Short mmCIF file of C-alpha atoms in Angstrom, two decimals:
data_model
loop_
_atom_site.label_atom_id
_atom_site.label_comp_id
_atom_site.label_asym_id
_atom_site.label_seq_id
_atom_site.Cartn_x
_atom_site.Cartn_y
_atom_site.Cartn_z
CA MET A 1052 106.30 121.44 102.03
CA GLU A 1053 102.49 121.51 102.52
CA GLN A 1054 100.33 123.39 99.97
CA PRO A 1055 97.85 126.14 101.05
CA LEU A 1056 94.23 125.46 101.10
CA LEU A 1057 92.32 125.13 97.90
CA ARG A 1058 90.15 127.45 96.33
CA SER A 1059 86.33 126.22 96.78
CA ASP A 1060 85.93 125.76 93.01
CA GLU A 1061 89.54 124.44 92.29
CA ARG A 1062 89.92 121.11 90.40
CA PHE A 1063 92.63 118.79 89.91
CA ALA A 1064 92.97 116.72 86.65
CA GLY A 1065 94.55 113.88 88.78
CA LEU A 1066 91.74 113.59 91.06
CA ASP A 1067 89.44 113.55 88.29
CA LEU A 1068 91.45 110.76 86.77
CA LEU A 1069 91.37 108.89 89.91
CA LYS A 1070 87.47 109.33 90.17
CA ALA A 1071 86.93 108.12 86.57
CA ILE A 1072 88.91 105.02 87.25
CA ALA A 1073 87.06 104.15 90.51
CA ILE A 1074 83.47 104.64 89.15
CA LEU A 1075 84.29 102.62 86.16
CA LEU A 1076 85.48 99.84 88.44
CA VAL A 1077 82.40 100.25 90.51
CA VAL A 1078 80.17 99.87 87.46
CA PHE A 1079 82.19 97.03 86.15
CA VAL A 1080 81.93 95.10 89.50
CA HIS A 1081 78.32 95.45 89.66
CA ASP A 1082 77.58 94.49 85.99
CA ASN A 1083 80.06 91.98 84.34
CA ASP A 1084 80.21 88.40 83.06
CA ILE A 1085 83.85 88.06 83.16
CA VAL A 1086 85.32 84.48 83.99
CA ILE A 1087 87.52 84.33 86.67
CA ASP A 1088 87.15 80.92 88.11
CA PHE A 1089 90.56 79.45 87.20
CA LEU A 1090 89.91 76.26 89.19
CA ALA A 1091 87.11 75.34 86.88
CA ARG A 1092 88.86 76.77 83.79
CA PRO A 1093 92.66 76.93 84.31
CA ASP A 1094 93.33 78.46 81.06
CA LEU A 1095 95.39 81.70 80.18
CA ALA A 1096 92.52 84.06 79.55
CA THR A 1097 90.92 83.04 82.78
CA CYS A 1098 94.03 83.50 84.76
CA VAL A 1099 94.53 87.01 83.17
CA ASN A 1100 90.89 87.79 84.06
CA TYR A 1101 91.49 86.80 87.55
CA GLY A 1102 94.44 89.12 87.79
CA PHE A 1103 92.62 92.11 86.49
CA TYR A 1104 89.59 91.52 88.67
CA SER A 1105 91.88 92.26 91.78
CA LEU A 1106 91.65 95.92 90.60
CA VAL A 1107 88.07 96.11 91.64
CA SER A 1108 89.19 96.15 95.35
CA LEU A 1109 90.46 99.68 94.72
CA CYS A 1110 87.28 101.39 93.51
CA VAL A 1111 85.77 102.40 96.95
CA PRO A 1112 89.30 103.04 98.52
CA ILE A 1113 89.95 105.58 95.75
CA LEU A 1114 86.56 107.33 96.11
CA PHE A 1115 87.02 107.84 99.87
CA LEU A 1116 90.66 108.88 99.27
CA VAL A 1117 89.57 111.62 96.65
CA ASN A 1118 86.65 112.78 98.83
CA GLY A 1119 89.23 113.38 101.75
CA ALA A 1120 91.59 114.90 99.43
CA LEU A 1121 88.86 117.69 98.45
CA VAL A 1122 87.04 118.18 101.70
CA MET A 1123 89.99 118.36 104.13
CA ASN A 1124 92.00 120.96 101.84
CA LYS A 1125 89.20 123.58 101.28
CA PRO A 1126 88.12 126.36 103.35
CA PHE A 1127 86.01 124.92 106.14
CA ASP A 1128 82.80 126.19 107.63
CA ALA A 1129 81.38 123.98 110.34
CA ARG A 1130 77.69 124.98 109.83
CA ARG A 1131 77.85 124.71 105.93
CA PHE A 1132 79.61 121.40 106.25
CA PHE A 1133 76.82 120.04 108.76
CA LEU A 1134 74.17 121.13 106.24
CA LYS A 1135 76.24 119.20 103.31
CA THR A 1136 76.23 116.11 105.55
CA VAL A 1137 72.44 116.29 106.33
CA LYS A 1138 71.70 116.78 102.63
CA ILE A 1139 73.85 113.59 101.60
CA ALA A 1140 72.05 111.62 104.42
CA ALA A 1141 68.54 112.75 102.85
CA LEU A 1142 69.70 112.07 99.27
CA THR A 1143 70.70 108.65 100.38
CA VAL A 1144 67.29 107.90 101.78
CA ILE A 1145 65.31 109.53 99.03
CA TRP A 1146 67.33 107.70 96.31
CA GLY A 1147 67.02 104.37 98.08
CA VAL A 1148 63.15 104.79 98.12
CA LEU A 1149 63.16 105.77 94.24
CA THR A 1150 65.66 102.97 93.29
CA LEU A 1151 64.20 100.30 95.27
CA ALA A 1152 60.69 101.14 93.91
CA VAL A 1153 61.97 101.36 90.22
CA LEU A 1154 63.91 98.04 90.57
CA MET A 1155 61.01 96.13 92.15
CA LEU A 1156 58.95 97.45 89.24
CA LEU A 1157 61.55 96.62 86.42
CA HIS A 1158 61.85 92.97 88.11
CA GLY A 1159 58.23 92.38 88.56
CA ASP A 1160 58.56 91.97 92.23
CA PRO A 1161 55.36 91.53 94.43
CA PHE A 1162 54.63 94.67 96.37
CA SER A 1163 53.40 95.34 99.93
CA ILE A 1164 53.97 98.24 102.11
CA GLY A 1165 55.54 96.19 104.77
CA GLY A 1166 57.88 94.12 102.60
CA PHE A 1167 58.97 97.51 101.02
CA LEU A 1168 59.85 99.15 104.15
CA ARG A 1169 61.78 96.19 105.28
CA ASP A 1170 63.71 95.96 102.15
CA LEU A 1171 64.48 99.79 102.44
CA TRP A 1172 65.41 99.39 106.07
CA TYR A 1173 68.03 96.32 105.45
CA TRP A 1174 69.00 97.92 102.05
CA LYS A 1175 68.14 95.20 99.95
CA GLN A 1176 71.08 93.17 98.45
CA ASP A 1177 71.65 93.83 94.81
CA TYR A 1178 68.92 96.52 94.63
CA ILE A 1179 70.32 99.55 96.93
CA ASN A 1180 72.82 97.86 99.06
CA HIS A 1181 75.57 99.83 97.05
CA LEU A 1182 74.29 103.02 99.05
CA TRP A 1183 76.36 101.98 101.96
CA PHE A 1184 79.07 104.17 100.52
CA LEU A 1185 76.91 107.33 101.13
CA GLN A 1186 75.87 106.01 104.56
CA THR A 1187 79.45 105.55 105.63
CA LEU A 1188 80.29 108.91 104.02
CA VAL A 1189 77.82 110.67 106.38
CA MET A 1190 79.24 109.04 109.60
CA ILE A 1191 82.73 110.07 108.48
CA TYR A 1192 81.51 113.78 107.81
CA LEU A 1193 80.16 113.97 111.32
CA PHE A 1194 83.66 113.15 112.84
CA LEU A 1195 85.21 115.56 110.27
CA LEU A 1196 83.38 118.52 111.85
CA VAL A 1197 86.15 118.28 114.58
CA VAL A 1198 88.78 116.48 112.56
CA ILE A 1199 89.18 118.95 109.76
CA PRO A 1200 89.74 122.02 112.11
CA ALA A 1201 92.51 119.99 113.88
CA TRP A 1202 93.84 118.95 110.56
CA GLN A 1203 94.06 122.44 109.09
CA ALA A 1204 95.65 123.92 112.33
CA ARG A 1205 98.34 120.92 111.90
CA THR A 1206 97.68 119.96 115.64
CA SER A 1207 99.65 117.22 117.26
CA GLY A 1208 96.42 115.75 118.11
CA PHE A 1209 95.47 115.26 114.67
CA ARG A 1210 98.89 113.64 113.73
CA LEU A 1211 98.52 111.39 116.80
CA LEU A 1212 94.94 110.31 115.68
CA MET A 1213 95.97 109.71 112.19
CA ILE A 1214 98.94 107.55 113.12
CA THR A 1215 96.76 105.30 115.52
CA LEU A 1216 94.03 105.12 112.72
CA LEU A 1217 96.55 103.69 110.45
CA VAL A 1218 97.76 101.30 112.92
CA LEU A 1219 94.55 100.18 113.83
CA THR A 1220 93.35 99.68 110.14
CA ALA A 1221 96.26 99.19 107.87
CA GLY A 1222 98.21 97.65 110.55
CA ASN A 1223 95.45 95.24 111.50
CA ALA A 1224 95.02 94.40 107.78
CA LEU A 1225 98.85 93.65 107.41
CA LEU A 1226 98.61 91.19 110.54
CA LEU A 1227 95.49 89.68 108.97
CA ALA A 1228 97.10 89.14 105.63
CA GLY A 1229 100.14 87.47 107.37
CA ALA A 1230 98.01 85.31 109.65
CA ASN A 1231 95.98 84.09 106.58
CA VAL A 1232 99.04 83.30 104.37
CA ALA A 1233 100.51 81.40 107.59
CA GLN A 1234 97.34 79.59 107.76
CA ALA A 1235 97.31 78.65 104.08
CA LEU A 1236 100.88 77.40 104.27
CA LEU A 1237 100.42 75.45 107.59
CA SER A 1238 97.02 74.12 106.59
CA ILE A 1239 95.27 75.50 109.72
CA ASP A 1240 92.07 77.30 110.41
CA VAL A 1241 92.21 79.38 113.60
CA ILE A 1242 91.46 82.88 112.19
CA GLN A 1243 88.43 83.57 110.39
CA GLY A 1244 86.88 86.44 108.62
CA GLN A 1245 87.75 90.12 109.31
CA PHE A 1246 89.71 89.21 112.61
CA ASN A 1247 90.41 92.36 114.83
CA PHE A 1248 93.82 91.72 116.49
CA PHE A 1249 93.41 94.80 118.64
CA ASN A 1250 90.05 93.46 120.07
CA GLN A 1251 87.85 95.96 121.98
CA PHE A 1252 90.68 98.42 121.85
CA ASN A 1253 89.91 98.98 118.29
CA PRO A 1254 86.89 101.42 117.55
CA PHE A 1255 88.04 101.67 113.91
CA THR A 1256 86.40 98.22 112.59
CA GLY A 1257 84.20 97.44 109.59
CA THR A 1258 83.73 99.75 106.72
CA PHE A 1259 83.81 103.01 108.70
CA GLY A 1260 87.50 102.19 110.02
CA TYR A 1261 89.16 101.62 106.76
CA SER A 1262 87.15 104.32 104.94
CA PHE A 1263 87.94 107.01 107.43
CA ALA A 1264 91.74 106.00 107.18
CA TYR A 1265 91.45 106.54 103.42
CA VAL A 1266 89.69 109.98 103.87
CA LEU A 1267 92.46 111.05 106.14
CA LEU A 1268 95.06 109.77 103.85
CA GLY A 1269 93.60 111.52 100.94
CA GLY A 1270 93.82 114.79 102.82
CA TRP A 1271 97.45 114.33 103.69
CA MET A 1272 98.34 113.19 100.11
CA LEU A 1273 96.89 116.32 98.46
CA ALA A 1274 98.35 118.67 101.08
CA ASN A 1275 101.68 117.29 100.26
CA ARG A 1276 101.28 117.07 96.48
CA GLN A 1277 104.31 119.26 95.67
CA ARG A 1278 106.75 116.88 97.71
CA LEU A 1279 105.04 113.67 96.35
CA ASN A 1280 104.77 114.90 92.62
CA THR A 1281 108.43 114.13 91.68
CA LYS A 1282 110.10 111.62 89.73
CA HIS A 1283 111.63 109.97 92.61
CA TRP A 1284 108.33 109.53 94.46
CA ARG A 1285 106.68 108.43 91.17
CA LYS A 1286 109.13 105.57 90.68
CA ILE A 1287 108.61 104.56 94.37
CA ALA A 1288 104.72 104.66 93.85
CA LEU A 1289 104.90 102.80 90.74
CA ALA A 1290 107.13 99.96 92.41
CA ALA A 1291 104.72 99.99 95.41
CA PHE A 1292 101.45 99.76 93.22
CA LEU A 1293 102.84 96.88 90.91
CA GLY A 1294 104.38 95.15 94.06
CA ALA A 1295 101.11 95.49 96.08
CA MET A 1296 98.91 94.29 93.21
CA LEU A 1297 101.19 91.11 92.33
CA LEU A 1298 101.21 90.24 95.97
CA PHE A 1299 97.48 90.77 96.26
CA ILE A 1300 96.90 88.37 93.29
CA GLY A 1301 99.52 85.74 94.61
CA TYR A 1302 97.50 86.08 97.88
CA GLY A 1303 94.20 85.37 96.26
CA VAL A 1304 95.80 82.39 94.37
CA LEU A 1305 97.53 80.80 97.64
CA LEU A 1306 94.16 81.14 99.58
CA THR A 1307 92.20 79.64 96.54
CA PHE A 1308 94.28 76.54 96.56
CA ALA A 1309 94.36 76.32 100.40
CA LYS A 1310 90.69 76.57 100.78
CA GLY A 1311 89.88 74.59 97.57
CA GLU A 1312 87.50 77.23 96.27
CA ARG A 1313 88.26 80.55 94.28
CA TYR A 1314 89.09 83.48 96.52
CA LEU A 1315 86.91 86.36 95.14
CA PHE A 1316 88.36 89.86 95.28
CA GLY A 1317 85.85 92.33 96.48
CA THR A 1318 84.19 94.20 99.34
CA PHE A 1319 86.29 92.47 102.09
CA ASP A 1320 89.42 93.61 100.49
CA TYR A 1321 88.66 97.32 100.53
CA GLY A 1322 90.33 97.50 103.80
CA SER A 1323 93.21 95.09 102.96
CA ILE A 1324 96.92 95.99 103.31
CA PHE A 1325 97.35 95.56 99.46
CA ALA A 1326 94.26 98.05 98.72
CA PHE A 1327 95.91 100.44 101.28
CA VAL A 1328 99.31 100.54 99.50
CA ALA A 1329 97.86 100.28 95.92
CA THR A 1330 95.51 103.13 96.25
CA LEU A 1331 97.98 105.56 98.10
CA ALA A 1332 100.50 104.66 95.44
CA LEU A 1333 98.04 105.17 92.44
CA SER A 1334 97.04 108.57 93.98
CA ILE A 1335 100.74 109.76 94.05
CA LEU A 1336 100.97 108.47 90.42
CA ALA A 1337 97.97 110.56 89.44
CA LEU A 1338 99.28 113.84 90.66
CA ALA A 1339 101.41 114.07 87.46
CA TYR A 1340 98.36 113.84 85.15
CA ARG A 1341 97.47 117.28 83.45
CA GLY A 1342 94.57 116.23 81.42
CA GLY A 1343 94.11 117.98 77.96
CA GLY A 1344 92.93 116.76 74.59
CA TRP A 1345 89.87 114.81 74.08
CA PHE A 1346 90.88 112.15 76.59
CA GLY A 1347 91.50 114.86 79.17
CA ARG A 1348 88.02 116.36 78.46
CA LEU A 1349 86.39 112.89 78.72
CA ILE A 1350 88.08 112.13 82.03
CA ALA A 1351 86.84 115.64 83.32
CA LEU A 1352 83.47 115.04 82.34
CA ILE A 1353 83.51 111.53 84.13
CA GLY A 1354 84.98 113.08 87.08
CA ARG A 1355 82.48 115.90 87.40
CA ASN A 1356 79.56 113.31 87.04
CA THR A 1357 80.85 110.59 89.33
CA MET A 1358 78.05 110.85 91.85
CA SER A 1359 75.38 110.85 89.07
CA ILE A 1360 77.03 107.62 87.50
CA TYR A 1361 77.03 106.00 91.10
CA LEU A 1362 73.47 106.70 91.65
CA LEU A 1363 72.15 105.65 88.40
CA HIS A 1364 74.41 102.55 87.49
CA ARG A 1365 72.40 100.05 89.26
CA ILE A 1366 69.03 101.16 87.46
CA ALA A 1367 70.81 101.25 84.13
CA SER A 1368 72.52 97.96 84.50
#
């Protein structure tokens, strides 16, 4: 049974936990010295590090999923939601300008108006490129102006859209993973990069496609929290999470030896079939979390300040 809409100020300890995990992984991936090249250093510690590093591929998917869980299950006002979208877009540009200026100053980079504007326009790598998350969120929110009313009315159109979206994103990711494994085993190299098996019939490609899918999955997951928050589903979710992550690590090892260079988990894996399964499974497991105690207060504090940590972590590191 699906649950009624949330109150505007209602919070879930499980979602705070997910946000805390995600933002800590974001900070970690942007500022760490962990050794993961097991080809150069084939010792146990490096292999363990490599396995742990696979978790970074869940950070952004979790953030999109939690965002969808919240915005799709609260009372919806189109005008207010549109204004919120405009504010996020403005915040992204303003914070991009400030962060770029501060980091150029801290790094002692030469300054020119033309160079600054160019770096801002192309969202300079390792300076402000992490703000792609907010840019993508703005694009998704524009679509949600019509998607959320369809979702809250539980229309057949929404169900068909969600199924189609999952086929074109998670389905394509499954086909791509299978193709890469086959190529590695057969020592061939036909399909390269983020191949789109649906060709021009698939509008949900790149970061927008999988991010949109995670948002809709989050909305569905939280609406079905009573059904999913049972011992039966937690067992399935735990098995799915462990299975997906072990297969993901094995996938990375296989491609590493097939290509003779370390496979690096990261941005390209946010939309992988492994990340899809592990993220949804982890969100189901998090439904049982109730908070409480000093740890619960710490998680709630991080959860409430996820956006601030996200915006400041580049400068702080």
